[in-house]
Amino acid sequence: MNLKKKDSKVESLNEFEQTIVGNSLGKDAWKRLKKNKMAVLGMIIVIIYTLLATFATFLPIYPYDEIILDHQHLPPTLNTTAGELMMKTKLEEVYFKAWKSGSLKVTDEQSAQIKQWIADNQITQVWDFSYKEGQRQLAAGTFTFSSSDQKSIDRLQKRIDTELLVSVKKVFWKDSETGKISQLGKMSYDEILPIYAASNNVTVESLREQSNQEVRSQVLNDLKSKTPGLSDEDYAANLEIELKTMGSKGFDTIAKTNLLGKITTQITRSTEKTLAQEIKDGTAVFPMKKTIQVSENLTAQIEASKKHSRHYLLGTDYSGRDMLSRIIYGGQVSIAIGFIGTLTSVLLGILLGALAGYLGGKVDFFLMRLVDIMYGLPYMLLVIISMAIFGRNILNLFIALALVSWLTIARMVRGQVMSLKNSEFVEAARSMGASTWRIIFRHMVPNSLSIIIVYSTLRIPAFIMQESFLSFLGLGVQAPYASWGSLVGDAVTGMTLYPWKLIFPALAMTIFLFAMNFFGDGLRDAFDPQSKNQL
């Protein structure tokens, strides 16, 4: 017998036998939000930025902290390699020197123009003219390089053609007795010590003593950089205190890192020599990913590419780091500060504001007086003092920004809770024996979510701007990490010569801030029942 399963969903009908479709504040707000094109565009841009920041590790971009000094201040380009830009810079220098020495002949008017550019500090125009005129005369046969200039150009071209960038990804050790293969980075310091000692023909005891001295020197140098001007006796006493605080585990961690660095350096140099010979023989193909046999028991996974064949779409910074990568990873830090700072301050504000509004009395009095006192203190000064006292790192930056940003949301939630605490649904929950915490966080706070959501979206840009201001002052994110604010701050000094270092991070931050503000304004209108966008 076929049994027909009844639909468990009961439909509500009106007097005309029409299905009544339920509605909610969220659905109604979404309908109004979709009519605001700028808010939708802002939401899409925010989502794209967030996805790029979240999955930056998986993007085909260069490492954000990789320094190549030969690639300093390279301009943005779509199809020109770093090596070609390096050669152009070299030729600009050679042609300019040739003009100064008189071997590059120009007219009196052109010479006067060059001198005027130099006097006006318009160096870019000088380099551009020198390069174009030199290349023109070189092609026409009216100019030739001197022997010394030709040798320096040839040396640079050889470097461009042969220099490699080798990266050791993983190193593996095979135990001769058991045949077990282990990744060197996951082994302990005591396990790596005999491996490195055997590969360098030294005893384990002497290597351990050397490692201990290196760690002590490293910790001492760090102390001297943090607290300059102390006597040798004070440094020695502080060193012993620092070593005791670190403990044997912290000591071994630093020693292990040093040993792994030495092993990686040895593998890199050996690989560079091998690949240089392959380049000479014409058998090397780049980019290269392969596993090499370092020794009888040691293998390594390496990646290699020609150092100067890179393309920098947004140019490089003062250390030769890729600006595109720096901006994406900088967005990761800036957006994280915006979201985490907002989330922390909103949670704290909801907690204290809801308690003050619902409990009233002395609790409300003391909490609101605390808010009044903190409102009277200079906000950014508190953040700067906190960063100066507790150290300049990302975690302290999160805490410093969040701890003084909950005041407004606390007052807003308090007002909402006070207007709702005598409502019928609250009285019903109270009569059924619901606890204070349940009434607050299951009934009252959810009814205040619309104003909380709107406030949160508008606070995110504020947090990003505050972090940018701190980074501009040197109190924000520290190297090797970057944020949009720190990138803008680093670019200000050379903005006339290298404008791309300022334009691109500032543009990325500006677009995100505009998008977030458009999205926040759209949410405010969408959650407002009296909004002009109401259906």
Coordinates of C-alpha atoms in Angstrom, one line a residue:
M1 CA 0.0 0.0 0.0
N2 CA 1.4 3.4 -1.0
L3 CA 1.3 5.9 1.8
K4 CA 1.4 9.5 0.9
K5 CA 3.6 11.5 3.2
K6 CA 1.8 14.6 4.5
D7 CA 3.5 17.9 4.3
S8 CA 4.5 18.8 7.9
K9 CA 4.6 22.5 7.0
V10 CA 1.3 24.2 8.0
E11 CA 0.4 27.2 5.8
S12 CA -1.5 30.1 7.2
L13 CA -4.3 31.5 5.0
N14 CA -6.2 34.8 5.0
E15 CA -9.9 35.3 4.4
F16 CA -9.3 35.1 0.6
E17 CA -7.6 31.7 0.9
Q18 CA -4.2 33.3 0.1
T19 CA -1.1 32.0 1.8
I20 CA 0.3 34.4 4.3
V21 CA 4.1 34.8 3.8
G22 CA 5.8 35.7 7.0
N23 CA 8.3 38.5 7.2
S24 CA 11.0 39.6 9.6
L25 CA 13.2 42.6 10.2
G26 CA 16.1 40.9 8.6
K27 CA 14.2 40.0 5.4
D28 CA 12.6 43.4 5.2
A29 CA 16.0 45.1 5.7
W30 CA 17.6 42.9 3.0
K31 CA 14.9 43.9 0.5
R32 CA 15.6 47.6 1.2
L33 CA 19.3 47.1 1.1
K34 CA 19.2 45.6 -2.4
K35 CA 17.6 48.7 -3.7
N36 CA 20.6 50.8 -2.5
K37 CA 23.1 50.2 -5.3
M38 CA 26.0 52.0 -3.6
A39 CA 25.5 49.9 -0.5
V40 CA 25.4 46.6 -2.5
L41 CA 28.5 47.7 -4.4
G42 CA 30.2 48.5 -1.1
M43 CA 29.3 45.1 0.3
I44 CA 30.7 43.4 -2.8
I45 CA 34.0 45.3 -2.5
V46 CA 34.2 44.5 1.2
I47 CA 33.7 40.8 0.5
I48 CA 36.4 40.8 -2.3
Y49 CA 38.9 42.6 0.0
T50 CA 38.1 40.1 2.8
L51 CA 38.6 37.1 0.6
L52 CA 41.9 38.4 -0.8
A53 CA 43.2 39.1 2.7
T54 CA 42.0 35.7 4.0
F55 CA 43.4 33.6 1.2
A56 CA 46.6 35.7 0.6
T57 CA 48.8 32.7 1.4
F58 CA 47.4 30.8 -1.6
L59 CA 47.6 33.6 -4.1
P60 CA 50.4 33.5 -6.8
I61 CA 52.3 36.5 -5.4
Y62 CA 55.8 37.0 -4.1
P63 CA 56.5 36.7 -0.4
Y64 CA 55.7 40.0 1.3
D65 CA 58.8 40.0 3.5
E66 CA 61.3 38.9 0.9
I67 CA 64.1 41.5 0.5
I68 CA 66.0 41.9 -2.7
L69 CA 68.2 45.0 -2.4
D70 CA 68.9 45.0 -6.2
H71 CA 65.2 45.6 -6.8
Q72 CA 64.9 48.8 -4.7
H73 CA 62.4 51.4 -5.9
L74 CA 61.5 49.6 -9.1
P75 CA 58.5 51.3 -10.8
P76 CA 55.3 49.5 -11.7
T77 CA 55.3 47.5 -14.9
L78 CA 53.2 45.0 -16.7
N79 CA 55.7 43.3 -19.0
T80 CA 59.2 44.6 -18.1
T81 CA 61.3 42.4 -15.9
A82 CA 63.2 43.6 -12.9
G83 CA 66.5 42.9 -14.8
E84 CA 65.5 45.1 -17.6
L85 CA 64.6 47.9 -15.2
M86 CA 67.9 47.4 -13.4
M87 CA 69.7 47.8 -16.7
K88 CA 67.7 50.9 -17.6
T89 CA 68.7 52.4 -14.3
K90 CA 72.3 51.6 -14.9
L91 CA 72.2 53.1 -18.4
E92 CA 70.5 56.3 -17.1
E93 CA 73.4 56.7 -14.7
V94 CA 76.0 56.1 -17.4
Y95 CA 74.4 58.5 -19.9
F96 CA 74.1 61.2 -17.2
K97 CA 77.8 60.9 -16.3
A98 CA 78.5 61.0 -20.1
W99 CA 76.6 64.2 -20.4
K100 CA 78.5 65.7 -17.4
S101 CA 81.9 64.7 -18.9
G102 CA 80.9 66.0 -22.3
S103 CA 81.0 62.7 -24.2
L104 CA 77.2 62.7 -24.7
K105 CA 76.7 65.7 -26.9
V106 CA 73.5 67.8 -26.5
T107 CA 72.4 71.2 -27.6
D108 CA 72.9 74.3 -25.4
E109 CA 69.1 74.5 -25.0
Q110 CA 68.9 70.8 -23.9
S111 CA 71.9 71.3 -21.5
A112 CA 70.3 74.4 -20.0
Q113 CA 67.0 72.4 -19.5
I114 CA 68.9 69.6 -17.7
K115 CA 70.5 72.1 -15.4
Q116 CA 67.1 73.7 -14.7
W117 CA 65.6 70.3 -13.8
I118 CA 68.5 69.6 -11.5
A119 CA 68.0 73.0 -9.8
D120 CA 64.3 72.3 -9.4
N121 CA 65.0 68.8 -8.0
Q122 CA 63.1 67.2 -10.9
I123 CA 65.4 64.2 -11.0
T124 CA 62.9 61.9 -12.9
Q125 CA 62.9 64.2 -15.9
V126 CA 66.8 64.2 -15.9
W127 CA 67.0 60.4 -15.9
D128 CA 64.3 60.1 -18.6
F129 CA 65.9 62.6 -20.9
S130 CA 69.4 61.1 -20.4
Y131 CA 68.2 57.6 -21.2
K132 CA 66.2 58.5 -24.3
E133 CA 68.9 60.8 -25.7
G134 CA 71.7 58.3 -24.9
Q135 CA 69.8 55.4 -26.5
R136 CA 69.1 57.5 -29.6
Q137 CA 72.7 58.5 -30.1
L138 CA 73.9 54.9 -29.3
A139 CA 71.6 53.6 -32.1
A140 CA 72.7 56.4 -34.5
G141 CA 76.4 55.6 -33.8
T142 CA 77.2 59.1 -32.5
F143 CA 77.9 57.8 -29.0
T144 CA 79.8 54.8 -27.6
F145 CA 80.4 53.6 -24.1
S146 CA 83.9 54.0 -22.6
S147 CA 85.7 50.7 -21.8
S148 CA 85.1 51.0 -18.0
D149 CA 81.4 51.7 -18.6
Q150 CA 81.1 48.8 -21.0
K151 CA 82.7 46.5 -18.5
S152 CA 80.3 47.5 -15.7
I153 CA 77.3 47.1 -18.1
D154 CA 78.6 43.6 -19.1
R155 CA 79.0 42.6 -15.4
L156 CA 75.5 43.8 -14.6
Q157 CA 74.1 41.8 -17.6
K158 CA 75.9 38.7 -16.4
R159 CA 74.4 39.1 -13.0
I160 CA 70.9 39.5 -14.5
D161 CA 71.3 36.4 -16.6
T162 CA 72.8 34.1 -13.9
E163 CA 71.8 35.2 -10.4
L164 CA 69.3 32.9 -8.8
L165 CA 66.8 33.0 -6.0
V166 CA 66.8 29.6 -4.2
S167 CA 64.2 28.9 -1.5
V168 CA 64.5 25.8 0.7
K169 CA 61.0 24.7 1.6
K170 CA 61.5 21.5 3.6
V171 CA 64.5 19.5 4.8
F172 CA 64.2 15.7 5.5
W173 CA 66.5 13.4 7.5
K174 CA 66.6 9.6 7.0
D175 CA 67.7 7.5 10.0
S176 CA 70.3 5.0 8.8
E177 CA 69.3 2.4 11.3
T178 CA 65.5 2.5 11.1
G179 CA 65.0 4.0 7.7
K180 CA 62.5 6.5 9.2
I181 CA 62.3 9.9 7.4
S182 CA 61.6 13.0 9.5
Q183 CA 61.2 16.6 8.6
L184 CA 64.0 18.5 10.2
G185 CA 61.9 21.5 11.2
K186 CA 59.7 19.2 13.4
M187 CA 62.6 17.6 15.2
S188 CA 63.9 18.9 18.5
Y189 CA 67.1 20.8 19.1
D190 CA 68.8 17.8 20.7
E191 CA 67.9 15.7 17.6
I192 CA 69.2 18.3 15.1
L193 CA 72.4 18.9 17.0
P194 CA 74.2 15.6 16.1
I195 CA 73.0 15.8 12.5
Y196 CA 74.6 19.2 12.0
A197 CA 77.7 18.2 13.9
A198 CA 78.2 15.1 11.7
S199 CA 77.7 17.1 8.4
N200 CA 80.4 19.6 9.5
N201 CA 82.8 17.1 11.1
V202 CA 82.7 18.7 14.6
T203 CA 81.8 17.2 17.9
V204 CA 78.4 17.6 19.5
E205 CA 79.9 19.1 22.6
S206 CA 81.8 21.9 20.8
L207 CA 78.7 22.6 18.6
R208 CA 76.5 22.8 21.7
E209 CA 78.9 25.3 23.4
Q210 CA 79.0 27.4 20.2
S211 CA 75.2 27.4 20.0
N212 CA 75.0 28.4 23.6
Q213 CA 77.3 31.3 23.1
E214 CA 75.4 32.4 20.0
V215 CA 72.1 32.4 21.8
R216 CA 73.5 34.4 24.7
S217 CA 75.0 37.0 22.3
Q218 CA 71.7 37.2 20.5
V219 CA 69.7 37.8 23.7
L220 CA 72.3 40.3 24.9
N221 CA 72.1 42.3 21.6
D222 CA 68.4 42.3 21.9
L223 CA 68.6 43.7 25.4
K224 CA 71.0 46.4 24.3
S225 CA 68.7 47.5 21.5
K226 CA 65.7 47.7 23.9
T227 CA 67.5 49.3 26.8
P228 CA 70.5 51.3 25.6
G229 CA 72.9 53.2 27.9
L230 CA 73.3 50.6 30.7
S231 CA 76.6 49.5 32.2
D232 CA 78.2 46.1 31.3
E233 CA 77.3 44.9 34.8
D234 CA 73.7 45.8 34.4
Y235 CA 73.6 44.1 31.0
A236 CA 75.1 40.9 32.4
A237 CA 72.6 40.9 35.3
N238 CA 69.7 41.5 32.9
L239 CA 71.0 38.7 30.6
E240 CA 70.8 36.1 33.4
I241 CA 67.3 37.3 34.3
E242 CA 66.2 37.0 30.7
L243 CA 67.7 33.6 30.3
K244 CA 66.0 32.3 33.4
T245 CA 62.7 33.8 32.2
M246 CA 63.1 32.0 28.9
G247 CA 63.8 28.7 30.5
S248 CA 65.5 25.8 28.7
K249 CA 62.5 25.4 26.3
G250 CA 62.9 29.0 25.0
F251 CA 66.6 28.7 24.9
D252 CA 66.4 25.5 22.8
T253 CA 63.9 27.1 20.5
I254 CA 66.3 29.9 19.6
A255 CA 69.2 27.5 19.3
K256 CA 67.2 25.2 17.0
T257 CA 66.2 28.2 14.8
N258 CA 69.8 29.2 14.4
L259 CA 70.9 25.6 13.5
L260 CA 68.1 25.3 10.9
G261 CA 69.1 28.6 9.5
K262 CA 72.7 27.4 9.1
I263 CA 71.6 24.2 7.4
T264 CA 69.3 26.1 5.1
T265 CA 72.1 28.5 4.2
Q266 CA 74.5 25.6 3.4
I267 CA 71.9 23.9 1.2
T268 CA 71.1 27.2 -0.6
R269 CA 74.7 27.9 -1.4
S270 CA 75.3 24.4 -2.6
T271 CA 72.2 24.5 -4.8
E272 CA 73.2 27.8 -6.3
K273 CA 76.5 26.4 -7.4
T274 CA 74.9 23.4 -9.0
L275 CA 72.3 25.4 -10.8
A276 CA 74.9 28.0 -12.0
Q277 CA 76.6 25.1 -13.8
E278 CA 73.3 24.0 -15.3
I279 CA 72.7 27.5 -16.5
K280 CA 76.1 27.5 -18.1
D281 CA 75.4 24.2 -19.8
G282 CA 71.9 25.4 -20.9
T283 CA 70.1 22.6 -19.1
A284 CA 68.3 24.5 -16.4
V285 CA 64.6 25.4 -16.8
F286 CA 63.1 28.0 -14.5
P287 CA 61.0 28.3 -12.4
M288 CA 62.2 25.0 -10.8
K289 CA 60.7 22.8 -8.1
K290 CA 62.5 19.6 -7.2
T291 CA 63.9 17.5 -4.4
I292 CA 67.7 17.4 -4.1
Q293 CA 70.0 15.0 -2.3
V294 CA 72.1 17.1 0.0
S295 CA 74.0 14.2 1.6
E296 CA 73.6 10.5 2.2
N297 CA 70.8 11.0 4.7
L298 CA 69.7 14.5 4.0
T299 CA 67.3 15.7 1.3
A300 CA 65.6 19.0 0.6
Q301 CA 62.7 20.3 -1.3
I302 CA 63.8 23.5 -3.1
E303 CA 62.3 26.1 -5.4
A304 CA 64.5 28.2 -7.7
S305 CA 64.0 31.0 -10.1
K306 CA 66.0 33.6 -11.9
K307 CA 66.2 36.5 -9.4
H308 CA 65.9 39.3 -11.9
S309 CA 63.1 37.8 -14.1
R310 CA 60.4 39.0 -11.8
H311 CA 57.6 41.3 -12.9
Y312 CA 56.4 43.8 -10.2
L313 CA 52.9 45.0 -11.2
L314 CA 52.8 47.7 -8.5
G315 CA 56.6 48.3 -8.2
T316 CA 58.8 47.7 -5.2
D317 CA 59.6 49.5 -1.9
Y318 CA 62.8 50.8 -0.4
S319 CA 63.9 47.2 0.4
G320 CA 63.1 45.7 -2.9
R321 CA 59.9 44.0 -1.6
D322 CA 56.9 43.5 -3.9
M323 CA 54.3 46.3 -3.3
L324 CA 51.4 44.2 -4.6
S325 CA 52.2 41.5 -2.0
R326 CA 52.8 44.1 0.7
I327 CA 49.4 45.8 0.0
I328 CA 47.5 42.5 0.1
Y329 CA 49.2 41.3 3.3
G330 CA 48.9 44.8 4.7
G331 CA 45.1 44.6 4.0
Q332 CA 45.1 41.4 6.0
V333 CA 46.5 43.2 9.0
S334 CA 44.4 46.4 8.6
I335 CA 41.1 44.5 8.0
A336 CA 41.9 42.2 10.9
I337 CA 42.4 45.2 13.1
G338 CA 39.1 46.7 11.9
F339 CA 37.1 43.5 12.4
I340 CA 38.7 42.2 15.6
G341 CA 38.9 45.6 17.2
T342 CA 35.2 46.2 16.4
L343 CA 34.1 42.8 17.6
T344 CA 36.0 43.2 20.9
S345 CA 34.7 46.6 21.6
V346 CA 31.1 45.7 20.6
L347 CA 31.1 42.6 22.8
L348 CA 32.4 44.6 25.8
G349 CA 30.0 47.5 25.1
I350 CA 27.0 45.1 24.8
L351 CA 28.0 43.3 28.1
L352 CA 28.4 46.5 30.2
G353 CA 25.6 48.5 28.5
A354 CA 23.1 45.7 28.8
L355 CA 24.0 45.1 32.5
A356 CA 23.7 48.9 33.2
G357 CA 20.4 49.3 31.4
Y358 CA 18.7 46.2 32.9
L359 CA 20.0 46.2 36.5
G360 CA 19.9 50.0 36.9
G361 CA 20.6 51.4 40.4
K362 CA 24.2 51.5 41.6
V363 CA 25.4 49.2 38.8
D364 CA 24.1 51.7 36.2
F365 CA 25.5 54.6 38.2
F366 CA 29.0 53.3 38.5
L367 CA 29.2 52.0 34.9
M368 CA 28.0 55.2 33.4
R369 CA 30.3 57.3 35.6
L370 CA 33.2 55.2 34.3
V371 CA 32.0 55.9 30.8
D372 CA 31.8 59.6 31.5
I373 CA 35.3 59.6 32.9
M374 CA 36.8 57.7 30.0
Y375 CA 34.9 60.0 27.6
G376 CA 36.7 63.0 29.2
L377 CA 40.2 61.4 28.6
P378 CA 42.0 62.0 25.3
Y379 CA 41.3 58.8 23.3
M380 CA 44.4 58.6 21.1
L381 CA 46.7 59.6 23.9
L382 CA 45.5 56.6 25.9
V383 CA 46.2 54.3 23.0
I384 CA 49.7 55.8 22.4
I385 CA 50.5 55.5 26.1
S386 CA 49.3 51.8 26.1
M387 CA 51.5 51.0 23.1
A388 CA 54.5 52.7 24.6
I389 CA 54.2 50.9 27.9
F390 CA 53.2 47.4 26.8
G391 CA 55.2 47.2 23.5
R392 CA 54.5 47.7 19.9
N393 CA 53.1 44.5 18.5
I394 CA 49.8 43.5 16.9
L395 CA 48.2 41.9 19.9
N396 CA 48.9 45.0 22.1
L397 CA 47.5 47.2 19.3
F398 CA 44.3 45.2 19.2
I399 CA 43.9 45.5 23.0
A400 CA 44.8 49.2 23.1
L401 CA 42.3 50.1 20.4
A402 CA 39.5 47.9 21.7
L403 CA 39.7 48.8 25.4
V404 CA 38.8 52.5 24.8
S405 CA 36.3 52.0 22.0
W406 CA 33.4 50.4 23.8
L407 CA 32.0 53.6 25.3
T408 CA 29.5 54.6 22.6
I409 CA 28.1 51.1 22.0
A410 CA 27.7 50.7 25.8
R411 CA 25.5 53.8 25.9
M412 CA 23.5 52.8 22.9
V413 CA 22.8 49.3 24.2
R414 CA 22.0 50.7 27.6
G415 CA 19.3 53.0 26.1
Q416 CA 17.9 50.1 24.0
V417 CA 17.7 47.8 27.0
M418 CA 16.1 50.5 29.2
S419 CA 13.4 51.0 26.6
L420 CA 12.7 47.2 26.4
K421 CA 13.0 46.0 29.9
N422 CA 9.4 46.8 30.8
S423 CA 8.0 45.3 27.6
E424 CA 5.4 42.5 27.7
F425 CA 7.8 39.8 26.4
V426 CA 10.4 40.6 29.0
E427 CA 7.7 40.5 31.7
A428 CA 6.5 37.2 30.4
A429 CA 10.0 35.8 30.5
R430 CA 10.6 37.1 34.0
S431 CA 7.3 35.6 35.2
M432 CA 8.3 32.2 33.8
G433 CA 11.4 32.3 36.0
A434 CA 14.0 33.2 33.3
S435 CA 17.4 34.3 34.7
T436 CA 18.7 37.8 34.3
W437 CA 21.4 36.6 31.9
R438 CA 18.8 34.7 29.8
I439 CA 16.5 37.7 29.6
I440 CA 19.3 40.0 28.6
F441 CA 21.1 37.9 26.0
R442 CA 18.2 35.8 24.7
H443 CA 15.5 38.5 24.6
M444 CA 16.8 42.0 24.9
V445 CA 20.1 42.1 23.1
P446 CA 18.7 40.3 20.0
N447 CA 16.0 43.0 19.8
S448 CA 18.8 45.6 19.7
L449 CA 20.9 43.8 17.0
S450 CA 19.9 46.2 14.2
I451 CA 21.5 49.2 15.8
I452 CA 24.5 47.1 16.9
I453 CA 25.1 45.8 13.4
V454 CA 24.9 49.3 11.9
Y455 CA 27.2 50.8 14.5
S456 CA 29.7 47.9 14.0
T457 CA 30.0 48.5 10.2
L458 CA 30.7 52.1 10.8
R459 CA 33.3 51.4 13.5
I460 CA 35.5 49.2 11.2
P461 CA 36.7 52.1 9.0
A462 CA 37.3 54.1 12.2
F463 CA 39.6 51.4 13.6
I464 CA 41.5 51.1 10.3
M465 CA 42.0 54.9 10.3
Q466 CA 43.2 54.9 13.9
E467 CA 45.7 52.1 13.2
S468 CA 46.9 54.1 10.1
F469 CA 47.5 57.1 12.3
L470 CA 49.5 55.1 14.8
S471 CA 51.5 53.5 12.1
F472 CA 52.2 56.9 10.6
L473 CA 53.6 57.9 14.0
G474 CA 55.7 54.7 14.2
L475 CA 53.6 53.2 17.0
G476 CA 51.5 50.8 14.8
V477 CA 52.4 47.6 13.0
Q478 CA 56.2 46.9 13.0
A479 CA 58.3 45.2 10.4
P480 CA 58.3 42.7 8.8
Y481 CA 54.6 43.0 9.0
A482 CA 52.8 45.8 7.2
S483 CA 49.5 47.5 7.2
W484 CA 48.0 50.1 4.8
G485 CA 48.9 52.8 7.4
S486 CA 52.5 51.7 7.7
L487 CA 52.9 51.5 4.0
V488 CA 51.6 55.0 3.5
G489 CA 53.9 56.2 6.4
D490 CA 57.0 54.6 4.8
A491 CA 56.2 56.1 1.4
V492 CA 55.8 59.7 2.5
T493 CA 59.5 60.6 2.6
G494 CA 60.1 59.6 -1.1
M495 CA 56.7 60.5 -2.5
T496 CA 58.1 62.8 -5.2
L497 CA 60.6 60.3 -6.5
Y498 CA 58.6 57.1 -6.0
P499 CA 54.9 58.1 -6.0
W500 CA 53.7 54.6 -6.6
K501 CA 54.7 53.6 -3.1
L502 CA 52.2 56.1 -1.7
I503 CA 49.5 56.0 -4.4
F504 CA 48.7 52.3 -4.4
P505 CA 48.4 51.5 -0.6
A506 CA 46.5 54.8 -0.1
L507 CA 44.2 54.0 -3.0
A508 CA 43.6 50.4 -1.7
M509 CA 42.7 51.8 1.8
T510 CA 40.6 54.6 0.4
I511 CA 38.5 52.2 -1.7
F512 CA 37.9 49.9 1.2
L513 CA 37.0 52.7 3.6
F514 CA 34.5 54.2 1.1
A515 CA 33.0 50.8 0.5
M516 CA 32.6 50.1 4.2
N517 CA 31.0 53.5 4.8
F518 CA 28.6 53.0 1.9
F519 CA 27.7 49.6 3.2
G520 CA 27.2 50.9 6.7
D521 CA 25.0 53.8 5.5
G522 CA 23.0 51.3 3.5
L523 CA 22.5 49.0 6.5
R524 CA 21.4 52.1 8.6
D525 CA 18.8 52.9 6.0
A526 CA 17.7 49.3 5.6
F527 CA 17.1 48.7 9.3
D528 CA 15.3 52.0 9.8
P529 CA 11.5 51.3 9.3
Q530 CA 11.0 54.9 8.3
S531 CA 13.8 54.8 5.7
K532 CA 13.3 56.5 2.3
N533 CA 14.2 53.1 0.8
Q534 CA 11.2 51.4 2.3
L535 CA 9.3 49.2 -0.1

